[in-house]
Amino acid sequence: MLLKSRFPDYDYSLIQKDVWWFFPYQDFPDECNNDEGLFSVEDVRRIFKERGFYEREFLVEDRINQFSQYLQDLDAKNILVVGHCDYFHQITNVWLDNCECLTIANGSASIL
């Protein structure tokens, strides 16, 4: 794994192994395939495959604001964040290529 070779001191056991992405459960009340009213990963994948999905912009902005505040509140010298370029573009206004790294220090961004 590229990250493990570049950042060998990081404790990778802290990374969640569950599949996670945003899903607007309230928009699909009749799509759940179990009695508990919970969506399985298979349900969500099926809905995305059949219908596609675009998150509403105000929800994206809300998640970005919460995440940005979370990062600002951390008491850490260095923070490693892994994610999708679209999300990072919303935060930084910089488009990243696959596996590209961005360093942000004192409010200015530079691509590594």
XYZ file of C-alpha atoms in Angstrom:
112
model
C 0.000 0.000 0.000
C 1.406 3.363 -1.055
C 0.271 5.171 2.081
C 1.874 2.597 4.391
C 5.200 2.982 2.579
C 5.067 6.799 2.724
C 3.639 7.035 6.254
C 4.896 3.949 8.135
C 4.329 5.422 11.610
C 0.581 5.896 11.164
C -1.688 3.421 12.968
C -3.812 2.076 10.098
C -5.914 -0.035 12.476
C -7.918 3.139 13.181
C -9.284 3.268 9.634
C -12.843 2.022 9.404
C -13.230 -0.938 7.103
C -16.983 -0.463 6.572
C -18.292 0.815 3.271
C -19.565 4.330 3.833
C -20.921 7.072 1.664
C -23.670 9.623 1.979
C -27.128 8.285 1.191
C -30.420 10.230 1.430
C -32.420 7.548 3.237
C -35.433 9.827 3.595
C -35.761 10.045 -0.215
C -36.270 6.275 -0.613
C -38.744 5.167 2.097
C -40.120 2.263 0.036
C -36.777 0.872 -1.175
C -35.653 -0.902 1.986
C -35.672 -4.708 1.720
C -35.973 -5.690 5.380
C -38.441 -5.417 8.245
C -36.220 -3.194 10.404
C -36.407 -0.309 7.928
C -32.626 -0.282 7.603
C -30.822 -0.069 4.286
C -28.151 -2.664 3.621
C -25.026 -1.919 1.616
C -26.602 -4.017 -1.153
C -29.773 -1.851 -1.092
C -27.757 1.339 -1.413
C -25.562 -0.051 -4.207
C -28.648 -1.234 -6.094
C -30.331 2.177 -5.827
C -27.177 3.985 -6.984
C -26.801 1.584 -9.909
C -30.444 1.863 -10.976
C -30.979 5.583 -10.415
C -27.635 7.272 -10.022
C -27.305 9.838 -7.300
C -26.258 13.412 -6.730
C -26.174 14.788 -3.223
C -28.076 18.015 -2.772
C -25.691 20.965 -2.708
C -26.841 22.364 0.638
C -26.120 18.959 2.237
C -22.626 18.868 0.699
C -21.938 22.372 1.965
C -23.150 21.428 5.447
C -20.892 18.336 5.566
C -17.931 20.366 4.299
C -18.479 23.043 6.939
C -18.717 20.415 9.699
C -15.586 18.641 8.453
C -13.623 21.884 8.098
C -14.588 22.897 11.627
C -13.598 19.447 12.916
C -10.140 19.809 11.333
C -9.701 23.313 12.740
C -10.607 22.087 16.221
C -8.038 19.268 16.212
C -5.018 19.813 18.390
C -2.488 18.304 15.998
C 0.582 19.472 14.150
C 0.004 17.228 11.111
C -3.252 15.728 9.849
C -3.575 13.182 7.048
C -6.908 13.215 5.222
C -7.779 10.739 2.462
C -10.822 11.247 0.258
C -12.251 12.125 -3.123
C -11.000 14.988 -5.277
C -14.507 16.458 -5.695
C -14.855 16.823 -1.943
C -11.388 18.338 -1.576
C -12.124 20.721 -4.450
C -15.149 21.994 -2.517
C -12.909 22.647 0.498
C -9.749 23.972 -1.175
C -10.819 25.083 -4.680
C -7.935 22.925 -6.013
C -8.505 19.970 -8.372
C -6.350 16.945 -7.531
C -5.360 14.092 -9.843
C -5.577 10.460 -8.719
C -3.321 9.834 -5.708
C -2.107 13.424 -5.725
C -1.176 14.970 -2.375
C -1.965 18.487 -1.244
C -0.231 20.226 1.636
C -1.978 23.087 3.386
C 0.068 25.185 5.745
C -0.891 28.550 7.199
C -3.836 28.849 4.830
C -1.961 28.282 1.553
C -2.096 25.073 -0.482
C 0.648 23.413 -2.513
C 0.521 20.187 -4.515
C 3.234 17.650 -3.742
